[in-house]
Amino acid sequence: MLQDYYDYIKVFHIASVITWMAMLFYLPRLFVYHAEQYNNVAFRNVVELQEKRLYYAIGYPAMIAVLISGSLITLAVPGIMKSGGWIHAKFTLVLLLLVYHFCCGFYRKKLLESCYKSGRFFRIFNEIPTLFMLIIVYLVVLKPF
């Protein structure tokens, strides 16, 4: 039954991944600005609202859509879990992206209280999802093992 809808589920999954990744790329960039302009209250008020909307209105729904559509793809393709180590590595990286997502929520709340991390920290933190995304795409397309 799910196999009949596989292509539609895959389209939805890819669109959801793009949306979630956009949030994971942009929210830490807002943290950089937030940390570097922490004493500018007017700016901080604007960026805090952007962070909240990005995290809750875009990030959470996209993350849930990724998890649901990814689960449906896994169910629709019998034997995918036996197709090689690449799928297990991919799932591990997706799990780490989930941890990263919730770390973003943690840092967002901490930045509401004080600026205890530097802009430099958030610039480095901002590179993590890019690395994970590149590795995931490599694994999915080339299935190296």
Tab-separated table of N, CA and C in Angstrom:
chain	number	residue	atom	x	y	z
A	1	MET	N	0.828	-1.200	0.000
A	1	MET	CA	0.000	0.000	0.000
A	1	MET	C	0.872	1.263	0.000
A	2	LEU	N	1.835	1.339	0.934
A	2	LEU	CA	2.708	2.515	0.985
A	2	LEU	C	3.563	2.649	-0.276
A	3	GLN	N	3.921	1.513	-0.887
A	3	GLN	CA	4.733	1.547	-2.094
A	3	GLN	C	4.043	2.341	-3.201
A	4	ASP	N	2.707	2.318	-3.220
A	4	ASP	CA	1.952	3.063	-4.236
A	4	ASP	C	2.154	4.571	-4.088
A	5	TYR	N	2.478	5.021	-2.902
A	5	TYR	CA	2.638	6.450	-2.623
A	5	TYR	C	4.102	6.847	-2.395
A	6	TYR	N	4.996	5.921	-2.649
A	6	TYR	CA	6.417	6.127	-2.361
A	6	TYR	C	6.952	7.435	-2.949
A	7	ASP	N	6.704	7.682	-4.228
A	7	ASP	CA	7.249	8.889	-4.866
A	7	ASP	C	6.701	10.160	-4.226
A	8	TYR	N	5.426	10.156	-3.853
A	8	TYR	CA	4.828	11.331	-3.212
A	8	TYR	C	5.409	11.542	-1.816
A	9	ILE	N	5.588	10.440	-1.107
A	9	ILE	CA	6.187	10.525	0.229
A	9	ILE	C	7.625	11.044	0.122
A	10	LYS	N	8.349	10.568	-0.877
A	10	LYS	CA	9.735	10.991	-1.075
A	10	LYS	C	9.813	12.486	-1.397
A	11	VAL	N	8.906	12.978	-2.236
A	11	VAL	CA	8.861	14.414	-2.546
A	11	VAL	C	8.608	15.214	-1.268
A	12	PHE	N	7.650	14.774	-0.483
A	12	PHE	CA	7.336	15.458	0.776
A	12	PHE	C	8.531	15.399	1.729
A	13	HIS	N	9.205	14.260	1.754
A	13	HIS	CA	10.375	14.098	2.623
A	13	HIS	C	11.487	15.064	2.215
A	14	ILE	N	11.788	15.131	0.946
A	14	ILE	CA	12.853	16.024	0.469
A	14	ILE	C	12.511	17.476	0.770
A	15	ALA	N	11.268	17.883	0.521
A	15	ALA	CA	10.858	19.261	0.821
A	15	ALA	C	10.950	19.536	2.320
A	16	SER	N	10.578	18.569	3.128
A	16	SER	CA	10.656	18.727	4.589
A	16	SER	C	12.099	18.833	5.050
A	17	VAL	N	12.981	18.021	4.470
A	17	VAL	CA	14.403	18.075	4.824
A	17	VAL	C	14.977	19.442	4.473
A	18	ILE	N	14.637	19.952	3.291
A	18	ILE	CA	15.129	21.272	2.877
A	18	ILE	C	14.681	22.338	3.877
A	19	THR	N	13.433	22.291	4.281
A	19	THR	CA	12.894	23.276	5.224
A	19	THR	C	13.569	23.163	6.584
A	20	TRP	N	13.708	21.935	7.065
A	20	TRP	CA	14.346	21.729	8.374
A	20	TRP	C	15.795	22.187	8.339
A	21	MET	N	16.509	21.825	7.282
A	21	MET	CA	17.907	22.221	7.171
A	21	MET	C	18.044	23.741	7.078
A	22	ALA	N	17.120	24.393	6.400
A	22	ALA	CA	17.165	25.858	6.325
A	22	ALA	C	17.103	26.455	7.731
A	23	MET	N	16.227	25.907	8.567
A	23	MET	CA	16.144	26.378	9.952
A	23	MET	C	17.435	26.077	10.698
A	24	LEU	N	17.972	24.861	10.511
A	24	LEU	CA	19.202	24.490	11.221
A	24	LEU	C	20.402	25.310	10.756
A	25	PHE	N	20.364	25.810	9.531
A	25	PHE	CA	21.432	26.682	9.037
A	25	PHE	C	21.269	28.116	9.548
A	26	TYR	N	20.029	28.606	9.557
A	26	TYR	CA	19.811	30.032	9.817
A	26	TYR	C	19.702	30.386	11.301
A	27	LEU	N	19.108	29.511	12.094
A	27	LEU	CA	18.931	29.846	13.511
A	27	LEU	C	20.260	30.106	14.218
A	28	PRO	N	21.270	29.271	14.047
A	28	PRO	CA	22.559	29.580	14.690
A	28	PRO	C	23.196	30.873	14.160
A	29	ARG	N	22.905	31.220	12.917
A	29	ARG	CA	23.394	32.508	12.388
A	29	ARG	C	22.726	33.645	13.145
A	30	LEU	N	21.443	33.498	13.457
A	30	LEU	CA	20.774	34.502	14.291
A	30	LEU	C	21.403	34.557	15.681
A	31	PHE	N	21.842	33.408	16.193
A	31	PHE	CA	22.520	33.385	17.487
A	31	PHE	C	23.808	34.202	17.436
A	32	VAL	N	24.504	34.145	16.308
A	32	VAL	CA	25.731	34.944	16.148
A	32	VAL	C	25.384	36.418	16.309
A	33	TYR	N	24.376	36.864	15.570
A	33	TYR	CA	23.971	38.276	15.639
A	33	TYR	C	23.484	38.630	17.042
A	34	HIS	N	22.718	37.724	17.638
A	34	HIS	CA	22.174	37.933	18.981
A	34	HIS	C	23.308	38.129	19.981
A	35	ALA	N	24.299	37.246	19.920
A	35	ALA	CA	25.428	37.327	20.855
A	35	ALA	C	26.259	38.586	20.618
A	36	GLU	N	26.484	38.918	19.358
A	36	GLU	CA	27.347	40.062	19.047
A	36	GLU	C	26.655	41.410	19.286
A	37	GLN	N	25.346	41.419	19.284
A	37	GLN	CA	24.586	42.662	19.513
A	37	GLN	C	23.761	42.579	20.803
A	38	TYR	N	24.241	41.798	21.757
A	38	TYR	CA	23.450	41.532	22.956
A	38	TYR	C	23.071	42.801	23.723
A	39	ASN	N	23.934	43.795	23.735
A	39	ASN	CA	23.649	45.024	24.484
A	39	ASN	C	22.713	45.977	23.747
A	40	ASN	N	22.442	45.716	22.486
A	40	ASN	CA	21.513	46.520	21.692
A	40	ASN	C	20.109	45.947	21.892
A	41	VAL	N	19.377	46.510	22.840
A	41	VAL	CA	18.085	45.951	23.256
A	41	VAL	C	17.073	45.932	22.111
A	42	ALA	N	17.014	46.976	21.324
A	42	ALA	CA	16.057	47.026	20.212
A	42	ALA	C	16.342	45.906	19.212
A	43	PHE	N	17.612	45.722	18.880
A	43	PHE	CA	17.990	44.650	17.960
A	43	PHE	C	17.681	43.292	18.575
A	44	ARG	N	18.020	43.154	19.845
A	44	ARG	CA	17.802	41.889	20.540
A	44	ARG	C	16.324	41.504	20.542
A	45	ASN	N	15.440	42.472	20.724
A	45	ASN	CA	14.005	42.184	20.718
A	45	ASN	C	13.559	41.620	19.364
A	46	VAL	N	14.081	42.190	18.301
A	46	VAL	CA	13.726	41.727	16.953
A	46	VAL	C	14.270	40.323	16.707
A	47	VAL	N	15.541	40.109	17.028
A	47	VAL	CA	16.160	38.810	16.754
A	47	VAL	C	15.557	37.712	17.627
A	48	GLU	N	15.161	38.028	18.836
A	48	GLU	CA	14.526	37.028	19.700
A	48	GLU	C	13.192	36.572	19.118
A	49	LEU	N	12.443	37.492	18.548
A	49	LEU	CA	11.174	37.135	17.904
A	49	LEU	C	11.436	36.279	16.662
A	50	GLN	N	12.444	36.642	15.881
A	50	GLN	CA	12.796	35.843	14.702
A	50	GLN	C	13.215	34.438	15.110
A	51	GLU	N	14.029	34.331	16.137
A	51	GLU	CA	14.482	33.022	16.609
A	51	GLU	C	13.300	32.160	17.045
A	52	LYS	N	12.397	32.752	17.791
A	52	LYS	CA	11.233	32.010	18.287
A	52	LYS	C	10.378	31.511	17.129
A	53	ARG	N	10.075	32.374	16.185
A	53	ARG	CA	9.245	31.979	15.041
A	53	ARG	C	9.942	30.922	14.184
A	54	LEU	N	11.225	31.117	13.953
A	54	LEU	CA	11.978	30.169	13.140
A	54	LEU	C	12.022	28.795	13.805
A	55	TYR	N	12.252	28.775	15.095
A	55	TYR	CA	12.381	27.504	15.808
A	55	TYR	C	11.036	26.780	15.922
A	56	TYR	N	10.006	27.492	16.366
A	56	TYR	CA	8.728	26.833	16.643
A	56	TYR	C	7.797	26.746	15.436
A	57	ALA	N	7.746	27.770	14.606
A	57	ALA	CA	6.790	27.775	13.498
A	57	ALA	C	7.323	27.089	12.243
A	58	ILE	N	8.642	27.037	12.094
A	58	ILE	CA	9.226	26.414	10.906
A	58	ILE	C	9.999	25.149	11.274
A	59	GLY	N	10.885	25.255	12.242
A	59	GLY	CA	11.765	24.140	12.587
A	59	GLY	C	11.049	22.915	13.123
A	60	TYR	N	10.200	23.110	14.118
A	60	TYR	CA	9.510	21.966	14.707
A	60	TYR	C	8.619	21.247	13.701
A	61	PRO	N	7.733	21.957	12.990
A	61	PRO	CA	6.896	21.245	12.013
A	61	PRO	C	7.717	20.531	10.940
A	62	ALA	N	8.789	21.164	10.479
A	62	ALA	CA	9.634	20.533	9.459
A	62	ALA	C	10.312	19.287	10.012
A	63	MET	N	10.807	19.369	11.238
A	63	MET	CA	11.458	18.215	11.859
A	63	MET	C	10.472	17.052	11.981
A	64	ILE	N	9.277	17.336	12.434
A	64	ILE	CA	8.256	16.290	12.580
A	64	ILE	C	7.901	15.703	11.215
A	65	ALA	N	7.781	16.558	10.207
A	65	ALA	CA	7.486	16.085	8.852
A	65	ALA	C	8.609	15.191	8.328
A	66	VAL	N	9.861	15.543	8.619
A	66	VAL	CA	11.007	14.720	8.207
A	66	VAL	C	10.926	13.351	8.876
A	67	LEU	N	10.653	13.335	10.159
A	67	LEU	CA	10.616	12.066	10.892
A	67	LEU	C	9.468	11.179	10.416
A	68	ILE	N	8.309	11.776	10.191
A	68	ILE	CA	7.155	10.993	9.723
A	68	ILE	C	7.389	10.478	8.311
A	69	SER	N	7.781	11.360	7.410
A	69	SER	CA	7.972	10.937	6.016
A	69	SER	C	9.142	9.964	5.895
A	70	GLY	N	10.209	10.182	6.656
A	70	GLY	CA	11.330	9.244	6.647
A	70	GLY	C	10.923	7.877	7.162
A	71	SER	N	10.102	7.858	8.195
A	71	SER	CA	9.597	6.584	8.723
A	71	SER	C	8.722	5.881	7.692
A	72	LEU	N	7.892	6.637	6.997
A	72	LEU	CA	7.039	6.042	5.965
A	72	LEU	C	7.867	5.483	4.815
A	73	ILE	N	8.925	6.189	4.429
A	73	ILE	CA	9.814	5.678	3.376
A	73	ILE	C	10.453	4.372	3.833
A	74	THR	N	10.890	4.319	5.073
A	74	THR	CA	11.514	3.113	5.610
A	74	THR	C	10.524	1.947	5.586
A	75	LEU	N	9.272	2.225	5.918
A	75	LEU	CA	8.248	1.175	5.894
A	75	LEU	C	7.875	0.777	4.465
A	76	ALA	N	7.948	1.726	3.546
A	76	ALA	CA	7.544	1.472	2.156
A	76	ALA	C	8.581	0.674	1.377
A	77	VAL	N	9.810	0.665	1.862
A	77	VAL	CA	10.895	-0.029	1.147
A	77	VAL	C	11.348	-1.219	1.986
A	78	PRO	N	10.740	-2.376	1.730
A	78	PRO	CA	11.143	-3.559	2.504
A	78	PRO	C	12.631	-3.852	2.296
A	79	GLY	N	13.294	-4.158	3.356
A	79	GLY	CA	14.698	-4.522	3.254
A	79	GLY	C	15.664	-3.359	3.245
A	80	ILE	N	15.172	-2.130	3.370
A	80	ILE	CA	16.094	-0.983	3.333
A	80	ILE	C	17.105	-1.050	4.474
A	81	MET	N	16.681	-1.591	5.597
A	81	MET	CA	17.600	-1.675	6.741
A	81	MET	C	18.680	-2.735	6.531
A	82	LYS	N	18.508	-3.562	5.503
A	82	LYS	CA	19.505	-4.585	5.177
A	82	LYS	C	20.302	-4.205	3.928
A	83	SER	N	20.123	-2.970	3.449
A	83	SER	CA	20.753	-2.554	2.194
A	83	SER	C	22.212	-2.141	2.359
A	84	GLY	N	22.680	-2.083	3.572
A	84	GLY	CA	24.074	-1.737	3.813
A	84	GLY	C	24.226	-0.856	5.034
A	85	GLY	N	25.464	-0.642	5.407
A	85	GLY	CA	25.761	0.176	6.576
A	85	GLY	C	25.456	1.649	6.371
A	86	TRP	N	25.355	2.076	5.119
A	86	TRP	CA	25.090	3.484	4.827
A	86	TRP	C	23.801	3.963	5.482
A	87	ILE	N	22.767	3.119	5.488
A	87	ILE	CA	21.468	3.541	6.041
A	87	ILE	C	21.569	3.706	7.554
A	88	HIS	N	22.360	2.868	8.186
A	88	HIS	CA	22.548	2.976	9.636
A	88	HIS	C	23.365	4.228	9.973
A	89	ALA	N	24.362	4.513	9.153
A	89	ALA	CA	25.148	5.737	9.340
A	89	ALA	C	24.263	6.963	9.132
A	90	LYS	N	23.409	6.908	8.116
A	90	LYS	CA	22.493	8.031	7.857
A	90	LYS	C	21.570	8.251	9.055
A	91	PHE	N	20.975	7.185	9.560
A	91	PHE	CA	20.074	7.324	10.706
A	91	PHE	C	20.806	7.864	11.932
A	92	THR	N	22.052	7.463	12.106
A	92	THR	CA	22.855	7.984	13.222
A	92	THR	C	23.044	9.494	13.070
A	93	LEU	N	23.346	9.940	11.848
A	93	LEU	CA	23.531	11.376	11.616
A	93	LEU	C	22.218	12.142	11.776
A	94	VAL	N	21.108	11.544	11.366
A	94	VAL	CA	19.802	12.188	11.569
A	94	VAL	C	19.519	12.311	13.064
A	95	LEU	N	19.857	11.272	13.812
A	95	LEU	CA	19.699	11.335	15.273
A	95	LEU	C	20.541	12.470	15.847
A	96	LEU	N	21.767	12.632	15.350
A	96	LEU	CA	22.625	13.731	15.805
A	96	LEU	C	22.061	15.095	15.387
A	97	LEU	N	21.402	15.156	14.225
A	97	LEU	CA	20.731	16.412	13.832
A	97	LEU	C	19.563	16.727	14.771
A	98	LEU	N	18.893	15.687	15.243
A	98	LEU	CA	17.832	15.908	16.235
A	98	LEU	C	18.417	16.488	17.521
A	99	VAL	N	19.535	15.938	17.954
A	99	VAL	CA	20.215	16.468	19.139
A	99	VAL	C	20.600	17.930	18.884
A	100	TYR	N	21.139	18.207	17.707
A	100	TYR	CA	21.521	19.574	17.336
A	100	TYR	C	20.299	20.499	17.369
A	101	HIS	N	19.180	20.020	16.846
A	101	HIS	CA	17.936	20.803	16.849
A	101	HIS	C	17.577	21.213	18.279
A	102	PHE	N	17.605	20.250	19.190
A	102	PHE	CA	17.239	20.553	20.572
A	102	PHE	C	18.308	21.388	21.278
A	103	CYS	N	19.559	21.261	20.857
A	103	CYS	CA	20.604	22.160	21.369
A	103	CYS	C	20.304	23.597	20.948
A	104	CYS	N	19.824	23.756	19.734
A	104	CYS	CA	19.426	25.102	19.271
A	104	CYS	C	18.335	25.674	20.172
A	105	GLY	N	17.366	24.845	20.536
A	105	GLY	CA	16.313	25.294	21.452
A	105	GLY	C	16.880	25.680	22.809
A	106	PHE	N	17.829	24.900	23.291
A	106	PHE	CA	18.488	25.197	24.562
A	106	PHE	C	19.219	26.540	24.485
A	107	TYR	N	20.013	26.742	23.430
A	107	TYR	CA	20.763	27.995	23.288
A	107	TYR	C	19.833	29.189	23.086
A	108	ARG	N	18.728	28.968	22.394
A	108	ARG	CA	17.764	30.058	22.203
A	108	ARG	C	17.237	30.530	23.555
A	109	LYS	N	16.890	29.594	24.405
A	109	LYS	CA	16.381	29.958	25.737
A	109	LYS	C	17.466	30.594	26.595
A	110	LYS	N	18.682	30.080	26.510
A	110	LYS	CA	19.786	30.658	27.286
A	110	LYS	C	20.075	32.095	26.852
A	111	LEU	N	19.982	32.362	25.548
A	111	LEU	CA	20.238	33.720	25.054
A	111	LEU	C	19.162	34.707	25.519
A	112	LEU	N	18.005	34.210	25.880
A	112	LEU	CA	16.964	35.093	26.434
A	112	LEU	C	17.363	35.573	27.831
A	113	GLU	N	18.155	34.763	28.527
A	113	GLU	CA	18.559	35.081	29.902
A	113	GLU	C	19.852	35.882	29.962
A	114	SER	N	20.844	35.458	29.179
A	114	SER	CA	22.141	36.125	29.196
A	114	SER	C	22.936	35.708	27.971
A	115	CYS	N	24.025	36.410	27.753
A	115	CYS	CA	24.900	36.090	26.620
A	115	CYS	C	26.144	35.404	27.159
A	116	TYR	N	26.044	34.093	27.369
A	116	TYR	CA	27.164	33.385	27.980
A	116	TYR	C	28.046	32.679	26.957
A	117	LYS	N	27.677	32.726	25.678
A	117	LYS	CA	28.495	32.182	24.593
A	117	LYS	C	28.798	33.314	23.617
A	118	SER	N	29.944	33.233	22.982
A	118	SER	CA	30.368	34.304	22.072
A	118	SER	C	29.818	34.092	20.669
A	119	GLY	N	29.891	35.156	19.886
A	119	GLY	CA	29.551	35.056	18.475
A	119	GLY	C	30.433	34.037	17.779
A	120	ARG	N	31.691	33.981	18.180
A	120	ARG	CA	32.632	33.000	17.595
A	120	ARG	C	32.179	31.578	17.867
A	121	PHE	N	31.725	31.306	19.087
A	121	PHE	CA	31.211	29.977	19.409
A	121	PHE	C	30.072	29.614	18.461
A	122	PHE	N	29.130	30.548	18.276
A	122	PHE	CA	27.976	30.255	17.427
A	122	PHE	C	28.351	30.168	15.946
A	123	ARG	N	29.404	30.864	15.531
A	123	ARG	CA	29.887	30.715	14.148
A	123	ARG	C	30.382	29.294	13.907
A	124	ILE	N	31.073	28.728	14.875
A	124	ILE	CA	31.561	27.349	14.754
A	124	ILE	C	30.390	26.372	14.872
A	125	PHE	N	29.517	26.603	15.840
A	125	PHE	CA	28.324	25.778	16.045
A	125	PHE	C	27.480	25.731	14.769
A	126	ASN	N	27.462	26.830	14.041
A	126	ASN	CA	26.669	26.962	12.816
A	126	ASN	C	27.142	26.033	11.699
A	127	GLU	N	28.369	25.546	11.766
A	127	GLU	CA	28.913	24.690	10.696
A	127	GLU	C	28.526	23.220	10.842
A	128	ILE	N	28.080	22.817	12.006
A	128	ILE	CA	27.775	21.406	12.264
A	128	ILE	C	26.725	20.840	11.312
A	129	PRO	N	25.565	21.494	11.126
A	129	PRO	CA	24.575	20.877	10.236
A	129	PRO	C	25.039	20.789	8.783
A	130	THR	N	25.910	21.686	8.363
A	130	THR	CA	26.433	21.614	7.004
A	130	THR	C	27.251	20.339	6.818
A	131	LEU	N	28.097	20.053	7.769
A	131	LEU	CA	28.901	18.824	7.697
A	131	LEU	C	28.018	17.576	7.693
A	132	PHE	N	27.036	17.548	8.581
A	132	PHE	CA	26.135	16.394	8.639
A	132	PHE	C	25.364	16.242	7.329
A	133	MET	N	24.872	17.363	6.783
A	133	MET	CA	24.113	17.308	5.543
A	133	MET	C	24.958	16.753	4.402
A	134	LEU	N	26.189	17.226	4.280
A	134	LEU	CA	27.071	16.743	3.215
A	134	LEU	C	27.320	15.240	3.333
A	135	ILE	N	27.551	14.781	4.539
A	135	ILE	CA	27.796	13.350	4.747
A	135	ILE	C	26.534	12.545	4.442
A	136	ILE	N	25.372	13.028	4.884
A	136	ILE	CA	24.112	12.324	4.623
A	136	ILE	C	23.847	12.229	3.126
A	137	VAL	N	24.020	13.313	2.408
A	137	VAL	CA	23.797	13.290	0.953
A	137	VAL	C	24.760	12.297	0.301
A	138	TYR	N	26.016	12.319	0.704
A	138	TYR	CA	27.003	11.373	0.194
A	138	TYR	C	26.535	9.936	0.438
A	139	LEU	N	26.095	9.646	1.648
A	139	LEU	CA	25.667	8.294	1.991
A	139	LEU	C	24.462	7.849	1.178
A	140	VAL	N	23.472	8.734	1.048
A	140	VAL	CA	22.232	8.384	0.361
A	140	VAL	C	22.459	8.197	-1.136
A	141	VAL	N	23.254	9.057	-1.741
A	141	VAL	CA	23.450	9.003	-3.191
A	141	VAL	C	24.416	7.877	-3.580
A	142	LEU	N	25.538	7.753	-2.881
A	142	LEU	CA	26.577	6.803	-3.300
A	142	LEU	C	26.510	5.456	-2.583
A	143	LYS	N	25.834	5.405	-1.446
A	143	LYS	CA	25.728	4.156	-0.665
A	143	LYS	C	27.078	3.426	-0.626
A	144	PRO	N	28.083	4.063	-0.022
A	144	PRO	CA	29.449	3.548	-0.126
A	144	PRO	C	29.728	2.239	0.623
A	145	PHE	N	28.878	1.875	1.541
A	145	PHE	CA	29.088	0.615	2.281
A	145	PHE	C	27.766	0.060	2.752
